[in-house]
XYZ file of C-alpha atoms in Angstrom:
571
model
C 163.887 69.316 144.727
C 160.373 70.656 144.190
C 158.828 70.519 140.729
C 159.447 74.255 140.242
C 163.084 73.887 141.325
C 163.560 71.055 138.862
C 161.938 73.144 136.151
C 164.362 75.992 136.831
C 167.295 73.572 136.843
C 166.299 72.345 133.391
C 166.001 75.902 132.126
C 169.567 76.470 133.301
C 171.229 73.198 132.248
C 169.146 71.489 129.496
C 170.652 73.721 126.831
C 171.903 71.185 124.266
C 168.473 70.550 122.738
C 166.652 73.545 121.246
C 163.359 71.612 121.185
C 163.511 71.122 124.954
C 164.334 74.764 125.652
C 161.446 75.891 123.445
C 159.055 73.566 125.298
C 160.288 74.742 128.697
C 159.754 78.367 127.698
C 156.252 77.613 126.393
C 155.068 76.095 129.700
C 156.376 78.952 131.867
C 153.712 79.817 134.439
C 151.616 76.702 133.649
C 151.844 74.838 136.959
C 149.870 71.825 135.730
C 152.103 71.381 132.664
C 155.250 71.773 134.775
C 153.971 69.317 137.359
C 153.118 66.731 134.701
C 156.707 66.823 133.408
C 158.514 66.953 136.758
C 156.329 65.283 139.393
C 158.298 62.048 139.071
C 161.179 60.440 137.207
C 160.617 58.332 134.134
C 160.796 54.925 135.761
C 163.399 52.375 134.732
C 161.826 48.939 135.050
C 162.249 45.499 133.501
C 161.021 47.020 130.241
C 163.569 49.840 130.459
C 162.215 53.353 129.854
C 159.135 54.479 127.967
C 157.411 57.841 127.881
C 156.258 60.865 125.932
C 159.061 62.684 124.101
C 159.709 66.089 125.621
C 161.256 68.152 128.411
C 161.375 67.042 132.042
C 162.262 64.177 134.303
C 159.061 62.362 133.292
C 159.756 62.568 129.560
C 161.987 60.861 127.011
C 164.860 63.162 126.086
C 168.651 63.035 125.787
C 169.050 63.803 129.492
C 166.806 61.030 130.804
C 168.422 58.668 128.269
C 171.930 59.708 129.366
C 171.115 59.294 133.040
C 169.628 55.831 132.496
C 172.630 54.846 130.395
C 175.063 56.093 133.050
C 173.272 53.866 135.542
C 173.527 50.962 133.094
C 177.214 51.755 132.534
C 177.925 51.728 136.275
C 176.155 48.371 136.601
C 177.943 46.838 133.604
C 181.355 48.077 134.701
C 180.841 46.628 138.171
C 179.672 43.270 136.828
C 181.790 42.495 133.746
C 185.440 42.657 132.776
C 186.011 44.436 129.444
C 182.280 45.092 129.001
C 180.549 45.844 125.705
C 177.009 46.884 124.791
C 175.040 46.489 121.544
C 172.641 49.239 120.443
C 169.873 49.385 117.852
C 167.023 51.788 117.187
C 163.778 52.024 115.238
C 162.101 54.702 113.101
C 160.581 56.750 115.909
C 161.126 60.460 116.426
C 164.622 60.991 117.903
C 165.379 57.239 118.048
C 168.681 57.781 116.257
C 169.445 60.756 118.549
C 168.772 58.724 121.694
C 170.816 55.782 120.368
C 173.805 58.044 119.759
C 173.335 59.672 123.183
C 173.437 56.252 124.844
C 176.525 55.275 122.851
C 178.299 58.494 123.892
C 177.694 57.779 127.582
C 178.888 54.185 127.317
C 181.997 55.212 125.411
C 182.816 57.851 128.045
C 182.685 55.038 130.609
C 185.172 52.952 128.586
C 182.532 50.448 127.472
C 182.829 49.215 123.904
C 179.725 49.953 121.840
C 178.433 48.077 118.788
C 175.742 50.095 117.039
C 173.934 49.306 113.792
C 174.615 51.782 110.965
C 170.910 52.060 110.281
C 167.665 51.306 112.056
C 167.133 47.605 112.793
C 164.367 45.532 114.452
C 164.327 44.514 118.099
C 165.137 40.835 117.373
C 168.300 41.919 115.539
C 169.398 43.737 118.711
C 168.873 40.576 120.743
C 170.839 38.669 118.111
C 173.727 41.162 118.169
C 174.042 40.895 121.965
C 174.464 37.145 121.678
C 176.582 37.069 118.499
C 179.024 39.690 119.762
C 179.086 38.334 123.347
C 178.015 41.689 124.760
C 177.404 42.424 128.423
C 174.122 44.207 127.679
C 172.000 45.672 124.909
C 169.869 48.752 124.292
C 166.971 48.974 121.841
C 165.587 52.485 121.355
C 161.883 51.992 120.628
C 158.418 52.456 122.040
C 157.214 49.431 120.096
C 153.653 50.055 118.853
C 152.806 53.165 120.920
C 151.618 56.425 119.281
C 154.135 58.795 117.679
C 154.519 61.008 120.756
C 156.206 58.140 122.658
C 159.691 56.734 122.583
C 161.495 54.303 124.831
C 164.568 52.296 125.662
C 164.595 48.544 126.242
C 167.552 47.173 128.209
C 168.859 43.657 127.552
C 171.088 41.314 129.509
C 174.073 39.364 128.210
C 171.775 36.467 127.271
C 169.857 38.588 124.751
C 166.732 38.680 126.945
C 165.257 41.868 128.296
C 166.799 42.494 131.696
C 165.723 40.395 134.651
C 163.931 41.995 137.578
C 167.078 41.701 139.702
C 169.350 43.305 137.089
C 166.839 46.080 136.377
C 166.601 46.813 140.108
C 170.408 47.001 140.304
C 170.515 49.433 137.380
C 167.685 51.474 138.910
C 169.645 51.801 142.166
C 172.575 53.172 140.183
C 170.320 55.596 138.280
C 168.673 56.894 141.446
C 172.062 57.854 142.874
C 172.825 60.127 139.893
C 172.225 63.828 139.406
C 170.762 64.369 135.947
C 173.263 66.995 134.870
C 176.355 66.613 137.067
C 176.968 62.871 137.431
C 176.664 61.726 133.819
C 179.690 61.253 131.556
C 179.396 61.542 127.806
C 181.775 61.777 124.873
C 181.620 62.863 121.244
C 180.198 60.083 119.028
C 182.417 60.700 115.997
C 185.585 60.955 118.085
C 184.717 57.717 119.932
C 184.054 56.051 116.576
C 187.450 57.190 115.315
C 189.142 55.856 118.468
C 187.397 52.508 118.091
C 185.508 52.567 121.392
C 182.346 52.750 119.261
C 182.100 50.332 116.312
C 179.403 49.732 113.761
C 177.853 46.276 114.012
C 179.541 44.130 111.341
C 177.666 42.784 108.330
C 178.512 39.257 109.485
C 176.052 39.687 112.381
C 173.259 40.689 109.995
C 174.072 37.769 107.690
C 174.165 35.380 110.647
C 170.743 36.548 111.803
C 169.207 35.942 108.388
C 170.827 32.515 108.218
C 169.417 31.504 111.604
C 165.936 32.764 110.691
C 165.968 30.650 107.524
C 166.934 27.563 109.552
C 163.480 27.701 111.185
C 161.751 26.957 107.876
C 159.904 23.642 107.873
C 159.105 23.452 104.152
C 161.859 25.532 102.510
C 160.964 24.619 98.910
C 157.218 25.036 99.238
C 156.678 28.781 98.932
C 158.345 29.243 95.559
C 155.968 26.752 93.963
C 152.830 27.859 95.795
C 152.040 31.061 93.883
C 151.411 32.829 97.194
C 150.642 36.552 96.837
C 151.351 38.936 99.730
C 150.506 42.520 100.631
C 152.894 43.790 103.310
C 153.075 46.902 105.477
C 155.969 47.666 107.837
C 153.847 50.512 109.289
C 156.689 52.978 108.579
C 159.013 50.968 110.814
C 162.079 48.713 110.709
C 160.559 45.598 109.163
C 160.629 46.653 105.510
C 164.080 45.414 104.493
C 164.423 42.359 106.808
C 160.955 40.937 106.145
C 161.166 41.439 102.386
C 164.660 39.927 102.342
C 163.525 36.782 104.138
C 160.380 36.403 102.008
C 162.529 36.693 98.898
C 164.913 34.055 100.267
C 162.106 31.514 100.685
C 160.847 32.164 97.161
C 157.978 34.573 97.724
C 158.435 37.146 94.975
C 154.890 38.504 94.627
C 155.004 41.028 97.500
C 153.226 44.373 97.232
C 154.226 46.887 99.901
C 151.736 49.526 101.069
C 153.459 52.611 99.564
C 152.338 55.148 102.203
C 153.733 52.934 104.981
C 156.876 51.603 103.298
C 159.562 54.061 104.412
C 160.593 54.919 107.990
C 158.491 57.745 109.452
C 158.213 58.301 113.201
C 155.156 60.525 112.758
C 153.043 57.533 111.656
C 150.727 59.907 109.797
C 148.657 57.113 108.229
C 148.097 55.163 111.447
C 148.053 57.088 114.757
C 148.469 53.759 116.567
C 151.072 51.758 114.581
C 149.916 48.538 116.168
C 149.023 45.484 114.040
C 146.532 44.495 116.745
C 144.350 47.477 115.746
C 142.306 47.408 112.549
C 142.814 51.139 111.932
C 146.552 50.553 111.450
C 145.785 48.040 108.705
C 143.203 50.142 106.836
C 145.540 51.182 104.005
C 146.723 47.603 103.654
C 143.160 46.331 103.547
C 142.255 48.898 100.876
C 145.218 47.729 98.794
C 144.098 44.130 99.267
C 140.837 44.937 97.445
C 142.898 45.822 94.358
C 145.735 43.284 94.590
C 143.643 40.332 95.874
C 146.470 38.690 97.866
C 146.363 35.456 99.837
C 147.608 37.270 102.916
C 148.115 40.725 104.404
C 151.141 41.002 106.720
C 151.712 43.966 109.064
C 154.714 44.417 111.376
C 154.966 47.051 114.114
C 157.667 49.777 114.129
C 160.372 47.695 115.819
C 159.309 44.534 113.961
C 158.851 42.267 116.930
C 155.097 41.829 116.377
C 153.157 40.819 113.280
C 149.446 40.802 112.457
C 147.632 39.271 109.493
C 144.408 39.477 107.527
C 143.178 36.783 105.147
C 140.508 36.558 102.417
C 137.036 35.876 103.783
C 134.496 35.960 100.981
C 134.611 39.445 99.453
C 136.335 40.898 102.509
C 139.454 40.296 104.592
C 139.309 38.931 108.133
C 141.830 39.904 110.810
C 143.166 37.034 112.897
C 143.984 37.604 116.558
C 147.406 36.980 118.032
C 146.018 33.962 119.832
C 144.624 32.498 116.606
C 147.844 33.017 114.644
C 149.942 31.603 117.491
C 147.714 28.555 117.848
C 147.735 27.939 114.082
C 151.522 28.234 114.021
C 151.852 25.814 116.923
C 149.609 23.308 115.120
C 151.592 23.779 111.882
C 154.985 23.409 113.584
C 153.900 20.360 115.564
C 152.267 18.622 112.608
C 155.156 19.263 110.214
C 157.921 18.362 112.641
C 156.057 15.174 113.574
C 155.506 14.303 109.913
C 159.149 14.954 108.993
C 160.586 13.234 112.061
C 162.278 16.401 113.330
C 160.331 16.728 116.581
C 162.853 16.669 119.460
C 162.539 14.434 122.485
C 160.403 16.037 125.187
C 159.482 19.123 123.097
C 158.560 22.367 124.854
C 156.197 25.199 123.988
C 156.165 28.344 126.156
C 153.236 30.741 126.521
C 152.221 33.538 128.854
C 149.418 33.164 131.391
C 147.143 35.449 129.335
C 147.662 33.487 126.114
C 145.062 31.088 124.717
C 144.465 27.798 126.488
C 143.885 26.042 123.165
C 147.674 25.611 123.242
C 147.252 23.034 125.967
C 144.938 20.944 123.784
C 147.224 21.207 120.730
C 150.315 20.404 122.779
C 148.650 17.386 124.366
C 147.809 15.986 120.924
C 151.484 16.071 119.910
C 153.119 15.203 123.233
C 154.481 18.714 123.793
C 155.028 20.157 127.261
C 153.510 23.615 127.829
C 155.321 25.985 130.191
C 153.320 29.011 131.366
C 155.093 32.232 132.324
C 154.199 35.762 133.352
C 153.280 38.360 130.731
C 156.362 39.644 128.943
C 158.427 37.869 126.320
C 161.531 38.043 128.499
C 160.013 35.252 130.575
C 159.720 33.106 127.438
C 163.342 33.944 126.604
C 164.294 33.026 130.162
C 162.854 29.535 129.691
C 164.932 29.066 126.525
C 167.970 30.100 128.550
C 167.197 27.549 131.246
C 167.021 24.846 128.581
C 170.276 26.100 127.075
C 172.044 25.794 130.444
C 171.240 22.086 130.333
C 172.236 21.767 126.680
C 168.589 21.199 125.781
C 167.646 24.350 123.845
C 166.620 22.179 120.882
C 163.633 21.029 122.951
C 162.127 24.506 122.508
C 159.943 24.482 119.394
C 157.797 27.604 119.777
C 156.769 30.372 122.130
C 154.219 33.131 121.839
C 152.051 35.677 123.581
C 148.570 36.884 122.685
C 149.835 40.365 121.767
C 151.113 39.191 118.357
C 154.594 38.138 119.504
C 156.045 34.807 118.285
C 159.408 33.044 118.245
C 160.546 29.763 116.721
C 164.166 28.850 117.408
C 166.578 29.829 120.159
C 168.840 32.150 118.136
C 167.286 35.257 119.770
C 165.535 35.742 123.104
C 162.766 38.146 122.139
C 159.744 37.952 119.887
C 160.612 38.152 116.209
C 158.233 39.372 113.495
C 160.747 38.421 110.804
C 160.760 34.687 111.534
C 157.035 34.844 112.327
C 156.322 36.466 108.940
C 158.303 33.706 107.236
C 156.467 30.913 109.055
C 153.043 32.520 108.572
C 153.648 32.765 104.821
C 154.994 29.226 104.719
C 151.957 27.988 106.633
C 149.594 29.816 104.262
C 151.473 28.357 101.275
C 151.250 24.870 102.778
C 147.492 25.110 103.211
C 147.122 26.703 99.766
C 148.827 23.708 98.134
C 146.333 21.512 99.998
C 143.400 23.574 98.690
C 142.686 24.920 102.189
C 142.235 28.623 102.930
C 143.449 30.146 106.169
C 139.821 30.648 107.188
C 139.210 26.937 106.642
C 142.412 26.032 108.528
C 141.144 28.004 111.508
C 137.770 26.258 111.311
C 139.469 22.865 111.240
C 141.532 23.797 114.304
C 138.448 24.802 116.260
C 136.601 21.687 115.131
C 139.492 19.565 116.375
C 140.158 21.338 119.693
C 137.066 23.428 120.493
C 136.294 27.139 120.061
C 138.313 29.465 122.299
C 137.697 33.195 122.105
C 140.055 35.619 123.806
C 140.095 39.372 123.896
C 141.852 42.220 125.645
C 140.464 45.532 126.888
C 142.861 48.351 127.822
C 141.663 51.035 130.224
C 143.747 54.223 129.908
C 144.533 56.475 132.874
C 146.765 59.422 131.892
C 148.908 61.559 134.196
C 149.458 61.590 137.943
C 145.756 61.211 138.774
C 145.559 58.242 136.420
C 148.431 56.509 138.190
C 146.628 56.882 141.515
C 143.375 55.578 140.004
C 145.121 52.486 138.622
C 146.567 51.697 142.046
C 143.146 52.099 143.659
C 141.528 49.720 141.152
C 144.121 46.991 141.688
C 144.015 47.356 145.467
C 140.222 47.154 145.544
C 140.108 44.046 143.315
C 142.815 42.424 145.425
C 141.236 43.133 148.806
C 137.549 42.912 147.803
C 137.629 40.551 144.878
C 134.274 39.718 143.239
C 132.608 36.376 143.818
C 130.855 36.505 140.446
C 131.363 38.300 137.125
C 128.613 38.529 134.507
C 126.560 36.002 136.441
C 129.384 33.461 136.460
C 130.739 32.339 139.821
C 134.427 32.958 140.529
C 135.714 29.493 141.396
C 139.401 30.373 141.784
C 141.249 33.605 142.575
C 144.984 33.914 141.827
C 147.051 36.793 143.162
C 150.481 36.801 141.546
C 151.641 39.592 143.867
C 151.206 37.437 146.953
C 151.872 34.202 144.982
C 148.694 32.657 146.404
C 145.993 30.777 144.515
C 142.692 30.310 146.341
C 140.016 27.723 145.532
C 136.801 29.573 146.383
C 134.801 26.341 146.542
C 136.942 24.714 149.232
C 138.767 27.724 150.635
C 142.097 25.933 150.175
C 145.131 27.905 149.069
C 148.229 26.908 147.120
C 151.451 28.604 146.023
C 152.005 30.135 142.594
C 155.555 29.281 141.546
C 156.245 32.314 139.385
C 157.963 35.644 140.133
C 155.784 38.081 142.043
C 153.846 40.377 139.732
C 150.909 42.756 140.028
C 148.485 40.404 138.271
C 145.083 39.102 139.369
C 143.260 36.173 137.764
C 139.630 35.138 138.185
C 138.726 31.630 137.009
C 135.001 31.431 136.330
C 132.411 28.784 135.649
C 132.151 27.313 132.128
C 135.923 27.622 131.529
C 135.734 31.412 131.394
C 138.543 33.551 132.765
C 139.435 37.194 133.495
C 143.029 38.313 134.097
C 143.912 41.909 134.945
C 147.244 43.730 135.266
C 148.604 47.271 134.962
C 150.900 47.765 131.982
C 154.553 48.104 132.866
C 155.202 50.570 130.052
C 151.941 52.469 129.444
C 149.361 54.291 131.602
C 146.903 51.426 131.178
C 145.233 48.598 133.011
C 144.770 45.580 130.753
C 142.000 43.012 131.146
C 142.195 39.677 129.325
C 139.054 37.605 128.743
C 138.626 33.937 127.861
C 135.398 32.187 126.919
C 134.700 28.821 125.305
C 131.680 27.693 123.317
C 130.516 25.349 120.580
C 130.447 28.063 117.903
C 132.251 31.344 117.199
C 128.980 33.235 117.262
C 128.059 31.951 120.712
C 131.558 32.625 122.026
C 131.536 36.195 120.678
C 128.279 36.932 122.473
C 129.684 35.520 125.715
C 132.879 37.523 125.342
C 131.080 40.835 124.812
C 128.841 40.218 127.786
C 131.835 39.398 130.007
C 133.705 42.506 128.844
C 130.692 44.762 129.474
C 130.204 43.400 132.974
C 133.865 43.631 133.988
C 134.274 47.100 132.452
C 131.459 48.380 134.660
C 133.295 46.985 137.687
C 136.564 48.662 136.646
C 135.065 52.056 135.875
C 132.551 52.195 138.720
C-alpha cells in the first residue's frame, strides 16, 4: 500500500483508541506528517520495538504492539509445547496499556501469560522468565529515552533479550501479518478469569530479592558504616525495589528526591530520564547540597541502569559508567580474593566499547576477560554458555559503559538493583577505611593508569536521517581514514565483514563475533574510536578512548579527538 492508502486504512480501522483517531484527523492533508508515520514499519529487531508513541505503522501504539505480539505468538507456538510468556512494564506513557494489549494477543493464541500486577524493572522481567520457565518475555519500556518514546523488549526462554536468529524468525512472522485482519486478541479480564492470564506470584518477587542479596560481599558492613544516600528513581520503576534492597542491607538513611519519586511517564523534571546525563540528576544534586550524603544514586525508568555522584570538595562529581564498572570490578575481585570466594578460572564480560582498564584489573587478579558486541544480551549469552557447562559460578561480573552492570547469574540483563546495592556496599567499605570514592578512583588510576572514555551521539531524525546514517557508515567503511586528530590509524576493524586489518603490515585476520554494523579505528598512543548506529534510536554513536598520565591531560586529548572525529562525521 502507499502511505496515503495506509493512512486511510488507519482512519477506517484504528478506531479503538481515541488518541490515535484524533491524531489522524489532525494530520489530514499534511503529506509530510503522514509520510513520517507511514513510510515504513516500526522495525522489530534484537532489541524488540522502540519508537515515538502515536498513530501509524512507524509509531508505538496498540496496533503495532498487537501485530508484533501476534508474530511472537506464532513463533512461540511453533517452537514450544504448552508455551508461556512473562510480561512486565515500566512507568512510561501507555506502558500498562501496551502490556495488557500484548497479554490479550497471547491469551487469544492460547499462550499462558504471567504479568506483574504493577510496574516492575527490566531485571525482574528477566528473572520471571527464568523462574517461571517461560518460553519468552516482554518488557514494555523505552529505557532512558524521552517521554514521547515507548518500546517493547522481547526475551528468550533463557531470560536474555532475543538472539538475532530468534528475532529474525519473529520478524518473518510479523511481516506476513496484516495489521488489522490477521491479529487475534481477547478481553484481558475474561482471560484473567479463565486463568490463561495470571498475575506473577509474590514468590517470584521474593526469589528475585533473595538472589540479589546473595551477591553481597560484605553483608554486615553497611549497617555499621553510617552511609547516607540520596536516591532518585527518575519517576520510574526503581523506587520500591532499590529502597527495599538498601533497607535489607542496613542502609536506613535514604532520602528520595520527592519530585522524581513516583511513577510519571511525562518525566517533567528531566526531559531525558537518563542517569548518564547531568541534567537528569540536577534535582538530586540540589538535594545533595542540603542533605550532604555520601552518595547520589539515580536509576533510569526501567531500572536496568544506575548512575552516581559523589562528594568532591564543596561539589558533587559524576562518575562515568566505565569508572563505576571498573571500581566495582576492582572491589569484587579484591573482596572475593580476600575472602577466598573467588572461583577457579573466574570470568568478567565486557562489551567492545567498554573501558580497557578492565583488562589491567583482571590481569592483576587472574580473571579472564571476554569481549562481546554492544548490547547486554551478549553478556547474558556468555553466562548462558557457562551455564551449559555447569560453570556459571565462574562469572563474577559483567558491564557496559552505558551504566549497565550485573553481578550473579540469576538474571540475564543488566540490573540497577543489584548494582545499587554493590555500589553502596563499595562506598561503605571505603568509608570504613577512611577513603572517599574520589580517592578510591585516584588509587585505581594510580595502580592501573588513567583511561578516559567518552561517547558522542549524533542524532538523525526521520526518513532523511536514516538515509544520512547509512551514507556515513558506508563512507567510513569504504573510505576509512588513515589518521584521526593527527594520530595514525594502525588497525581497522569492520564487524560487518568480520575482518580486522593491520594497516602497518596490510595483514588481515578474522573477528570471531557475530556480524554487526560496527567500525573500530585503533590509533597511536593507545587511543581508539568505535562507531555504530544505534539499534533502537535514530543515532550514530561514537566511542572514544584515550590514555594519559593525568586526568587533565587525558581530558584534553579526549576533547581534541571528539572535535576531530565530529568534523569527519558531519562534513
